[in-house]
PDB file of C-alpha atoms (C1' of nucleotides) in Angstrom:
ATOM      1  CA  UNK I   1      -3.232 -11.347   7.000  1.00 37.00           C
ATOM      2  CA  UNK I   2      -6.266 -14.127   6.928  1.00 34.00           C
ATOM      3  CA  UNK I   3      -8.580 -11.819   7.292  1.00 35.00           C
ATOM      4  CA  UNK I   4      -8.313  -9.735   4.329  1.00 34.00           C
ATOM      5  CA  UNK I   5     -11.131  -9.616   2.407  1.00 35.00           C
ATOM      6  CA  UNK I   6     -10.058 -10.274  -1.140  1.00 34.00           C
ATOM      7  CA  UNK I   7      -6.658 -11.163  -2.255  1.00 34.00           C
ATOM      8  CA  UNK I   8      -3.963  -8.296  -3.258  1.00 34.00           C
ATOM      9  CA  UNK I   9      -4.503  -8.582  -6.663  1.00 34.00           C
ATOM     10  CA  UNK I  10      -8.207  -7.908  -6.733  1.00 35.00           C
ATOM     11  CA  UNK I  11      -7.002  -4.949  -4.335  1.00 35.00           C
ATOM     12  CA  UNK I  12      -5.387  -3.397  -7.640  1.00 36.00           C
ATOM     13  CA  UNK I  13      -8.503  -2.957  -9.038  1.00 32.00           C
ATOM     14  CA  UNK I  14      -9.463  -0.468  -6.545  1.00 32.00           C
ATOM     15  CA  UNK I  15      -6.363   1.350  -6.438  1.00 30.00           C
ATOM     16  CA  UNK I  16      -6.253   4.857  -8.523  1.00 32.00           C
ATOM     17  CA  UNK I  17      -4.604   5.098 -11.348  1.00 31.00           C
ATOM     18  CA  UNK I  18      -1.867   7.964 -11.209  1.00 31.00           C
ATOM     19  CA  UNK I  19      -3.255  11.281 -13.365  1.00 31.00           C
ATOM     20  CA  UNK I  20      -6.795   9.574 -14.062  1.00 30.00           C
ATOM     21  CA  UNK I  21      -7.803   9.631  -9.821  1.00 30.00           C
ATOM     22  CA  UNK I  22      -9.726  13.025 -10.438  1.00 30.00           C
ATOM     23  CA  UNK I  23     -10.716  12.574 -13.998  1.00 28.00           C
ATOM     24  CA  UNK I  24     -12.101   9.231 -14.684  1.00 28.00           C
ATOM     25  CA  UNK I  25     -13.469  10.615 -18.138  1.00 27.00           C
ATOM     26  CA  UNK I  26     -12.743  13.494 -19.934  1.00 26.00           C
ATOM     27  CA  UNK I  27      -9.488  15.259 -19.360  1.00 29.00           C
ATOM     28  CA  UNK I  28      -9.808  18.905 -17.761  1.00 29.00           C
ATOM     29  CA  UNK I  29      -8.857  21.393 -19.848  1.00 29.00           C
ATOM     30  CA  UNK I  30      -5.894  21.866 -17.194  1.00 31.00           C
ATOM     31  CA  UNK I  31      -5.162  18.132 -17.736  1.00 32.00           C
ATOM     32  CA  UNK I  32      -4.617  18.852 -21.453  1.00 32.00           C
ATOM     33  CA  UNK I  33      -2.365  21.861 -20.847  1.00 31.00           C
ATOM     34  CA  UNK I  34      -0.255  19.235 -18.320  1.00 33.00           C
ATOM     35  CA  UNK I  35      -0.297  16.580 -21.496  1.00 34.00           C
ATOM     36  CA  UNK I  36       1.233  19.576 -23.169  1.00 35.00           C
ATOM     37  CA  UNK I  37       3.833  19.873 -20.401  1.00 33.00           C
ATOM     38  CA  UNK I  38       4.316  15.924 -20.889  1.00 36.00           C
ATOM     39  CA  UNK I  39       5.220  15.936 -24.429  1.00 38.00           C
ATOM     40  CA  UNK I  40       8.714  17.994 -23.465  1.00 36.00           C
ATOM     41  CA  UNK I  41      10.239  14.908 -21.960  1.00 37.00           C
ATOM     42  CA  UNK I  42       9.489  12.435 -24.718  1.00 37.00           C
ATOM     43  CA  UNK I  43      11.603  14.882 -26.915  1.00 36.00           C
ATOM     44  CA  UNK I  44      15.353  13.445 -27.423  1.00 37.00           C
ATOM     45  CA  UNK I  45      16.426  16.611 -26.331  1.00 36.00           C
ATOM     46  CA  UNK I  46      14.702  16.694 -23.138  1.00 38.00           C
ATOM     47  CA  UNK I  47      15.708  13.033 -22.309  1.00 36.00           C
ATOM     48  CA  UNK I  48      19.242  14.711 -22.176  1.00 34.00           C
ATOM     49  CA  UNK I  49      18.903  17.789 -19.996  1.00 35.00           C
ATOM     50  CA  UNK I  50      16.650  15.186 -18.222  1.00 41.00           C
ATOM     51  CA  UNK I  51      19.815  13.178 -17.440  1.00 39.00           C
ATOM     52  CA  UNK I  52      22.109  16.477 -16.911  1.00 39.00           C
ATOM     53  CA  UNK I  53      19.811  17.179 -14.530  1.00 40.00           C
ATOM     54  CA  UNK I  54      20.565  14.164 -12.423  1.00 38.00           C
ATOM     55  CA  UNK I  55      24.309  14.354 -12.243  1.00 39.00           C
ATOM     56  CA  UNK I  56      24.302  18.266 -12.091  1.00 40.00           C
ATOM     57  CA  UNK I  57      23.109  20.617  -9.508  1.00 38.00           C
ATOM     58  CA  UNK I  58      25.771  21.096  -7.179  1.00 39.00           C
ATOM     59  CA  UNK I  59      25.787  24.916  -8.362  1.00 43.00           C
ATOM     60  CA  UNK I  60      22.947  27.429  -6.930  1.00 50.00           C
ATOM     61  CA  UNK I  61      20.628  24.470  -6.146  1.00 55.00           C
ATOM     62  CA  UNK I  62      18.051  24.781  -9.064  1.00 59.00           C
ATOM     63  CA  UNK I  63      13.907  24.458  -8.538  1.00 60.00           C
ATOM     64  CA  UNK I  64      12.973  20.858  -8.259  1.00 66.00           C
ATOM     65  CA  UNK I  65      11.084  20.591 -11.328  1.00 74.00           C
ATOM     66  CA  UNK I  66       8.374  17.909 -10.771  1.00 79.00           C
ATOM     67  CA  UNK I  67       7.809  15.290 -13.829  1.00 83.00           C
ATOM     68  CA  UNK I  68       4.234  14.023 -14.942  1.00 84.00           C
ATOM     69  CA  UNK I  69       4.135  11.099 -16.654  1.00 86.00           C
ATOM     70  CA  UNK I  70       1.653  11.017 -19.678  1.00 85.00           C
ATOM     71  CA  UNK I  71      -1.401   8.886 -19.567  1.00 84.00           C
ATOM     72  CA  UNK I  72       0.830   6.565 -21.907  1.00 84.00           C
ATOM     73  CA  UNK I  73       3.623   5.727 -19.400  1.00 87.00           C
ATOM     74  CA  UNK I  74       1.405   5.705 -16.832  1.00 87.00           C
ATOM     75  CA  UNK I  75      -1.020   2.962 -18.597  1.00 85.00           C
ATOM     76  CA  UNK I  76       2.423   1.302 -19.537  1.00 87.00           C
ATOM     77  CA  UNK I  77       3.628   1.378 -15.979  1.00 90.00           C
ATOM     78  CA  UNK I  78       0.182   0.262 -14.147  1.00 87.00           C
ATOM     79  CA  UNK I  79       0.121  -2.889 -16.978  1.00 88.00           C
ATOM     80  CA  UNK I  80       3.651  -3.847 -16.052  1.00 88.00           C
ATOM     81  CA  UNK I  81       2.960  -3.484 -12.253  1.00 90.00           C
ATOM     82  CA  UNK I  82       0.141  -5.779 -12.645  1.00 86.00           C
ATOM     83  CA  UNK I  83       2.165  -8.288 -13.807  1.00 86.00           C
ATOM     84  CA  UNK I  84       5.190  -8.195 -11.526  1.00 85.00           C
ATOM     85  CA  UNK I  85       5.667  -5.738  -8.338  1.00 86.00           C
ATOM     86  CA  UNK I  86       8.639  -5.638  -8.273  1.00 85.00           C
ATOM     87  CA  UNK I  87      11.365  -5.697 -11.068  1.00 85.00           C
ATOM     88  CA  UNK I  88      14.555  -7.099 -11.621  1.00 84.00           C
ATOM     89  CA  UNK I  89      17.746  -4.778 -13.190  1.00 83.00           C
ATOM     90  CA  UNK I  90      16.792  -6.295 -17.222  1.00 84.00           C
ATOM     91  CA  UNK I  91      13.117  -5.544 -16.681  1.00 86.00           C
ATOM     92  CA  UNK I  92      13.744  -1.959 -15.263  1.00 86.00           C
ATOM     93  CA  UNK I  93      15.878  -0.899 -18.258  1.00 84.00           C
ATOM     94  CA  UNK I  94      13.882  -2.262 -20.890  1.00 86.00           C
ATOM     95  CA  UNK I  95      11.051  -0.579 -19.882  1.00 88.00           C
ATOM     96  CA  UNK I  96      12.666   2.936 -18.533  1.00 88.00           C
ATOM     97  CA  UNK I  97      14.014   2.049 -22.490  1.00 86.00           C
ATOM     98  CA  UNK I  98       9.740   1.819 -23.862  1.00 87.00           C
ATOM     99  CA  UNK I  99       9.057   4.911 -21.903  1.00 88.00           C
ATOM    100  CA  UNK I 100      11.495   7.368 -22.377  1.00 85.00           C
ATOM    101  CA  UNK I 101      12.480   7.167 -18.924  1.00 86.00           C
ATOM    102  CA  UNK I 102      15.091   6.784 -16.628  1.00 85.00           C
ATOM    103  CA  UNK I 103      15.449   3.120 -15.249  1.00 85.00           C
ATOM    104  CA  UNK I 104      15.569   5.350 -11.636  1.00 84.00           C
ATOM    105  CA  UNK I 105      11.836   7.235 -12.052  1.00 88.00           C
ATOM    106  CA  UNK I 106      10.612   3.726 -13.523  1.00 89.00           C
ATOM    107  CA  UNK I 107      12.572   2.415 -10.021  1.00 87.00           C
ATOM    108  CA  UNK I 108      10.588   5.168  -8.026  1.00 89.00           C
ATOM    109  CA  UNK I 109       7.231   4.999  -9.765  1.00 92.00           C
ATOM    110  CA  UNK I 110       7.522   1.117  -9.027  1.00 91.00           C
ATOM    111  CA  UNK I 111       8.462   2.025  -4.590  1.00 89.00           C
ATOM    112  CA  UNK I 112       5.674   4.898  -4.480  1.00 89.00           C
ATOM    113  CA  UNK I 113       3.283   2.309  -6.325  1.00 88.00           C
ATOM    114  CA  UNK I 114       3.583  -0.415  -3.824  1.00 89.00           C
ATOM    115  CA  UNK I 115       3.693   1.662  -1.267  1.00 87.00           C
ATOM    116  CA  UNK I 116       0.663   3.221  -2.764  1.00 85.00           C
ATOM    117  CA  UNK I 117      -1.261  -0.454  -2.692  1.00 86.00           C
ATOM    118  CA  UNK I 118       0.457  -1.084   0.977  1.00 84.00           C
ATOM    119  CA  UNK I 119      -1.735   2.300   2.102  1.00 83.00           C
ATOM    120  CA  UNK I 120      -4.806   0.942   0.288  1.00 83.00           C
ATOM    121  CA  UNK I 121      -4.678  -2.255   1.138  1.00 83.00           C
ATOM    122  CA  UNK I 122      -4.265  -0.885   5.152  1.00 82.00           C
ATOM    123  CA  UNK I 123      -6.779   1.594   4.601  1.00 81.00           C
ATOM    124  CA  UNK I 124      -9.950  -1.435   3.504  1.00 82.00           C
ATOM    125  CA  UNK I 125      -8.276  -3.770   6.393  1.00 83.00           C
ATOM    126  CA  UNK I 126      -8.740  -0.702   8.880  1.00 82.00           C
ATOM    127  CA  UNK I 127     -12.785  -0.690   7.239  1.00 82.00           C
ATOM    128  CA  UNK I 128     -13.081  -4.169   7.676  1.00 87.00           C
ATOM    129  CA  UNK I 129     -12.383  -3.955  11.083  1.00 88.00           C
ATOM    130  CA  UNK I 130     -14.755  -1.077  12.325  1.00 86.00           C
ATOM    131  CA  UNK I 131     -17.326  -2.907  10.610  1.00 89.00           C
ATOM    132  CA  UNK I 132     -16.349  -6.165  12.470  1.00 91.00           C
ATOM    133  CA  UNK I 133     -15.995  -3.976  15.887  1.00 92.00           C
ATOM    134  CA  UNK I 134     -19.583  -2.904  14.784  1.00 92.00           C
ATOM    135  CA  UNK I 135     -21.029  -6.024  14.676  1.00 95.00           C
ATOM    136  CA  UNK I 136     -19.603  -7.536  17.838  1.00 96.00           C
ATOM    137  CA  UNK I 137     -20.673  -4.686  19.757  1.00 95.00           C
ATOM    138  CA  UNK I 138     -24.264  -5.026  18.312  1.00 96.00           C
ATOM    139  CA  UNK I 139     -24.451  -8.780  18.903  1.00 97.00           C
ATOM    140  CA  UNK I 140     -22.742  -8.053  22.755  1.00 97.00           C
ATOM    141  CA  UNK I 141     -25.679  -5.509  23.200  1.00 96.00           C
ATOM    142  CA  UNK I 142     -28.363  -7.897  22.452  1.00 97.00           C
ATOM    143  CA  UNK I 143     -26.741 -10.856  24.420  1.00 97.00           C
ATOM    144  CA  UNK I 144     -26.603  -8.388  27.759  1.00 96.00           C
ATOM    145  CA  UNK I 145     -30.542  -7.355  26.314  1.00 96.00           C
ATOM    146  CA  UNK I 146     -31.007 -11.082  27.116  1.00 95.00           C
ATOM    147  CA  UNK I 147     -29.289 -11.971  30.217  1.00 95.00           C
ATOM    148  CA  UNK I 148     -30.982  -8.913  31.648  1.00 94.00           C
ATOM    149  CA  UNK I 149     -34.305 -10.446  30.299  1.00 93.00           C
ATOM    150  CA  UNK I 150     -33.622 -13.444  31.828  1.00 93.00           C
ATOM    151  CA  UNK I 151     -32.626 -12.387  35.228  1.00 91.00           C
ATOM    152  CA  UNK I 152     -35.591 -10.453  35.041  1.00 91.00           C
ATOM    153  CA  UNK I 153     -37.661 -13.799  34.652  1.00 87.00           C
ATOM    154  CA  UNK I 154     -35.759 -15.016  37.740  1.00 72.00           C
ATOM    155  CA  UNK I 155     -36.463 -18.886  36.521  1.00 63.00           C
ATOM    156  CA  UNK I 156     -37.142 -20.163  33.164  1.00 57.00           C
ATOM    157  CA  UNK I 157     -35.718 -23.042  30.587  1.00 57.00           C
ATOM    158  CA  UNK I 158     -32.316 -22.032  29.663  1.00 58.00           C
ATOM    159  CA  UNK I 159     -31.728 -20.916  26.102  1.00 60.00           C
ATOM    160  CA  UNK I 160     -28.671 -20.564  23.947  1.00 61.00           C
ATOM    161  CA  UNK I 161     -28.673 -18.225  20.882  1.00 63.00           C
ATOM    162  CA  UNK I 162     -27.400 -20.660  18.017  1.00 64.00           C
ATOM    163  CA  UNK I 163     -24.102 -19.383  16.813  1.00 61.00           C
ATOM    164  CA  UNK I 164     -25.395 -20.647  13.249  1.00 61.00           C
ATOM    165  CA  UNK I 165     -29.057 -19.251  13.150  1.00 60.00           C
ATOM    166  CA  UNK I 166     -28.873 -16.315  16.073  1.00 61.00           C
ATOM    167  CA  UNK I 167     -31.812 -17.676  16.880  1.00 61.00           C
ATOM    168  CA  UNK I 168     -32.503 -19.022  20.727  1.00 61.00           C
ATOM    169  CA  UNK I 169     -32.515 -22.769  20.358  1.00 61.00           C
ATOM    170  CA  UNK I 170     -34.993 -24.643  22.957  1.00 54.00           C
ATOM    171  CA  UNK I 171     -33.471 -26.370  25.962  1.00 51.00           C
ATOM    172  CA  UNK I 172     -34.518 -29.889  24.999  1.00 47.00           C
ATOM    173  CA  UNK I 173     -32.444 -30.064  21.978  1.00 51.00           C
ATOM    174  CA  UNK I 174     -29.235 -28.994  23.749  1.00 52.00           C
ATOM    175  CA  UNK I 175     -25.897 -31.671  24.975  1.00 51.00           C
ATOM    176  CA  UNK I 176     -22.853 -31.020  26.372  1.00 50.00           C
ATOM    177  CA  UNK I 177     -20.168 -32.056  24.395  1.00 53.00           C
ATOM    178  CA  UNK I 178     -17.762 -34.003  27.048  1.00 47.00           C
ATOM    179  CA  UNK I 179     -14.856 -33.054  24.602  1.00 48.00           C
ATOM    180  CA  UNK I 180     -14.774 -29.162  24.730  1.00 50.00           C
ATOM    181  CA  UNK I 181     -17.360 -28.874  26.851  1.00 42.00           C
ATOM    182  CA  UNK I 182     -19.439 -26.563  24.505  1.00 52.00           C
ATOM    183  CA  UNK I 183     -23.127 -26.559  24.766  1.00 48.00           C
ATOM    184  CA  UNK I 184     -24.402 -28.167  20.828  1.00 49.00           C
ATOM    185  CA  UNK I 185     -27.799 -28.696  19.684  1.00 48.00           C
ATOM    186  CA  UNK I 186     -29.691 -30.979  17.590  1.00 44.00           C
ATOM    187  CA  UNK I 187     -30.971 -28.221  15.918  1.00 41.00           C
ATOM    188  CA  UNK I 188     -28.382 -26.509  15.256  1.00 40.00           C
ATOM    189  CA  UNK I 189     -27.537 -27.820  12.014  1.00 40.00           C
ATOM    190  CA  UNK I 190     -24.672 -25.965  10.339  1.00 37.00           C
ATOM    191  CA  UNK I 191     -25.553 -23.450   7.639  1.00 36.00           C
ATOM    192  CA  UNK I 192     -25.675 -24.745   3.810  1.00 38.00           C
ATOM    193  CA  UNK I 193     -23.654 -23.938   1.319  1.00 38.00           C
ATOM    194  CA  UNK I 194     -25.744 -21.403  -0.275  1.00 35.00           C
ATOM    195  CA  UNK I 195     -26.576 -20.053   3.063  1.00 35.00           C
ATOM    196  CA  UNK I 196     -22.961 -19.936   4.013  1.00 37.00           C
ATOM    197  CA  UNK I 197     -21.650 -17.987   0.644  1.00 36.00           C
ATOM    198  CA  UNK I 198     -24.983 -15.670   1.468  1.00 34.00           C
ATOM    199  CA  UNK I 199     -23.798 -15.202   5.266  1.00 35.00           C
ATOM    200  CA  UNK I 200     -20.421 -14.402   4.336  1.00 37.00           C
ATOM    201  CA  UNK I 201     -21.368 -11.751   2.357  1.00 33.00           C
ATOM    202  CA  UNK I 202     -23.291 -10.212   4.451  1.00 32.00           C
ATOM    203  CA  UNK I 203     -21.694 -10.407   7.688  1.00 39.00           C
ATOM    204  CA  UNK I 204     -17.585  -9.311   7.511  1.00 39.00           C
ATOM    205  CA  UNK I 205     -15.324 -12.608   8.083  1.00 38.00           C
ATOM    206  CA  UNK I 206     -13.930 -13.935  11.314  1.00 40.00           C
ATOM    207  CA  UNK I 207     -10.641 -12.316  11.997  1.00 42.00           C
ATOM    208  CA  UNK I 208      -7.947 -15.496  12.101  1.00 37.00           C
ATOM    209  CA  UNK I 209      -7.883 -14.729  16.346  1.00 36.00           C
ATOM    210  CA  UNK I 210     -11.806 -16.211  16.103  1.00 37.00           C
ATOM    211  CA  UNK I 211     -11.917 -18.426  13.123  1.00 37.00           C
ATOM    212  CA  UNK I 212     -11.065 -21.715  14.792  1.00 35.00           C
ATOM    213  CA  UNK I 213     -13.264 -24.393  13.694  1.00 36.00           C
ATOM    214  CA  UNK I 214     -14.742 -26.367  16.681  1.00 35.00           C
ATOM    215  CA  UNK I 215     -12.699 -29.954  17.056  1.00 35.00           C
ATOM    216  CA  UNK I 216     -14.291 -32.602  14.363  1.00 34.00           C
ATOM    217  CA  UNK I 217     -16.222 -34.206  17.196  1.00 32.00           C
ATOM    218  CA  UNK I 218     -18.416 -31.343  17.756  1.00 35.00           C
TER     219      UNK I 218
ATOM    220  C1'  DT C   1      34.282 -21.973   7.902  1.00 96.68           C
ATOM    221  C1'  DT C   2      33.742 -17.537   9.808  1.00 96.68           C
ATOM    222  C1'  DT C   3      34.122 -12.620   9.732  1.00 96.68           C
ATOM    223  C1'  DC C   4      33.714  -8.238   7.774  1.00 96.68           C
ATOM    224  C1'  DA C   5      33.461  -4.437   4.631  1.00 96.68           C
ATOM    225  C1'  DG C   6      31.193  -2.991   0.494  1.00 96.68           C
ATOM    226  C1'  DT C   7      27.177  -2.895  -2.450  1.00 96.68           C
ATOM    227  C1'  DC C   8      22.501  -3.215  -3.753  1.00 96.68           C
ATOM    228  C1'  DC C   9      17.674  -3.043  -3.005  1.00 96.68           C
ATOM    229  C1'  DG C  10      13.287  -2.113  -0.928  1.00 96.68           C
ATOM    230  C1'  DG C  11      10.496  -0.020   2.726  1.00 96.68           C
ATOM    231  C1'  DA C  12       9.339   3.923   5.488  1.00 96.68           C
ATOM    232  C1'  DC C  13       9.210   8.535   5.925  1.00 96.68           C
ATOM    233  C1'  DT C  14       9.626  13.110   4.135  1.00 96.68           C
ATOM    234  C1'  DT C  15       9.885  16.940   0.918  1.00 96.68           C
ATOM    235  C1'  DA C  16       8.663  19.631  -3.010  1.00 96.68           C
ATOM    236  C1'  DC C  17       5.845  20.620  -6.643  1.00 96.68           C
ATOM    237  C1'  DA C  18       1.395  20.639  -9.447  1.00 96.68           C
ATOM    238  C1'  DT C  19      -3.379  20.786  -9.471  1.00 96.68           C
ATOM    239  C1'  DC C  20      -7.932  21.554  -7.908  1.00 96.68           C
ATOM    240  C1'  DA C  21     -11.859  23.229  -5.218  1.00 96.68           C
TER     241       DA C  21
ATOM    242  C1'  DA N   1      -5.816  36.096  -6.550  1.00 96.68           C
ATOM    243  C1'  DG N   2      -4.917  33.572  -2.433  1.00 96.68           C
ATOM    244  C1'  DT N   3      -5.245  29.301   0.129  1.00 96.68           C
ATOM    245  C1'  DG N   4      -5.649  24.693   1.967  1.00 96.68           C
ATOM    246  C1'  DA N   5      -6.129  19.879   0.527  1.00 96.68           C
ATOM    247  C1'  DT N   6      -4.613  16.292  -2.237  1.00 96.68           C
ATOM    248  C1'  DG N   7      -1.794  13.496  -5.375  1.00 96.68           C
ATOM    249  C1'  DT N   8       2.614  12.083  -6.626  1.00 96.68           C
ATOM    250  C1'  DA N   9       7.653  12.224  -8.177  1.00 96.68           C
ATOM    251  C1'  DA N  10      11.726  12.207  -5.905  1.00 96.68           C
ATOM    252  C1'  DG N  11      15.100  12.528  -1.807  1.00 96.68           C
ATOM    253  C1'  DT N  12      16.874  10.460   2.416  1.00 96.68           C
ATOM    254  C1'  DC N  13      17.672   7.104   5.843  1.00 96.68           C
ATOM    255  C1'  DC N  14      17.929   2.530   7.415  1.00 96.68           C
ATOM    256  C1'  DG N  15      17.942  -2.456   7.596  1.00 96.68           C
ATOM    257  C1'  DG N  16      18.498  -6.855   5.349  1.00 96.68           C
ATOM    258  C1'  DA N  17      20.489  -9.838   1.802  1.00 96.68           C
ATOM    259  C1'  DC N  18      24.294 -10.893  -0.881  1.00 96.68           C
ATOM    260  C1'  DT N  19      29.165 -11.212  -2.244  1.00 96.68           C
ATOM    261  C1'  DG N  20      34.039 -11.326  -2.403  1.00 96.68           C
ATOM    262  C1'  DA N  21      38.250 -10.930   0.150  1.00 96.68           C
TER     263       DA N  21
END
DNA sequence: TTTCAGTCCGGACTTACATCA
DNA sequence: AGTGATGTAAGTCCGGACTGA
């Protein structure tokens, strides 16, 4: 989608790390006590009831014990996800291999991470776009503030609100284009670099519906 | 060359568990 | 201590791509 505002990969920056999104810092003592529960499964021994489990419980269903990965794998995992999103059968067992993992929870942690960055990424497009419904309702509030002004003035110079300076340009400088038949002004000289980079800071980007550039003769 | 069954993989959705306020 | 919210590992289902017969 055009009109995301930065690119997936700076999106990863913003996306929590799993077991550090409440505690940016210092460790809980709770977290410490679920480090504690992390150090079973980096035992051998472990790593083999670990895979029992998998191919066992047919008899009296046993409770679905849930695995936390230390902040090791984790910072292992993120690192590796930053470098490729998805991984091929060699890359999966070399590093379920690092971790002390199955290649199947490195397999998972790699869907629920994506999808993970999928919901983030949705989440800052769905931001973008209140702010842009925002803006257009503001600037459609003070255009109708105008036309009302000017019907109140019954006669007067036509204006046009520069799409470049939102300022109301004076009638004199204004043409027709015979091309697209879009009013243009003299003064209306587009923005500047530096005033362009500044603008789109400031004011969210044109979604790719509005972002047509006027033909090269206007 | 085309068709089709089998397999694999990833996405979407859901569930279950752990933790925290 | 009980409870709802939240995060996340894992299960399930489904569709698409690929492959070999």
């Amino acid at each position: 989608m055009a009109v995301l505002p930065s690119s997936s990969s700076n999106l990863e920056l913003t996306i929590s790390v799993p077991g550090f999104a409440s505690s940016p810092v210092l460790l809980p003592l709770s977290s410490v006590k679920e480090l504690d529960i992390n150090q079973v499964p980096l035992e051998e021994d472990w790593m083999a009831s670990n895979m029992e489990d998998e191919e066992e419980g047919s008899n009296g269903d046993p409770p679905r014990k849930k695995l936390r990965l230390t902040k090791e794998q984790s910072r292992l995992l993120e690192e590796s996800f930053r470098q490729n999103h998805t991984l091929n059968p060699k890359q999966k067992e070399s590093l379920a291999m690092q971790l002390k993992l199955r290649p199947r929870q490195v397999e998972v942690w790699f869907q629920n991470r994506r999808a993970r960055s999928k919901l983030k990424q949705t989440e800052m497009e769905c931001e973008y776009l209140k702010r842009w419904f925002g803006s257009l309702t503001e600037q459609n509030r003070r255009l109708q503030r105008e036309v009302e002004e000017l019907r109140a003035m019954k006669v007067g110079p036509p204006t046009v609100i520069s799409p470049h300076s939102c300022e109301p340009l004076p009638a004199s400088t204004l043409s027709m284009c015979p091309r697209c038949e879009r009013v243009t002004s003299t003064a209306d000289k587009p923005p500047s670099a530096a005033a362009a980079a500044a603008a789109a800071t400031l004011s969210p980007k044109v979604p790719p519906t509005q972002s047509r550039q006027p033909s090269a003769a206007c």
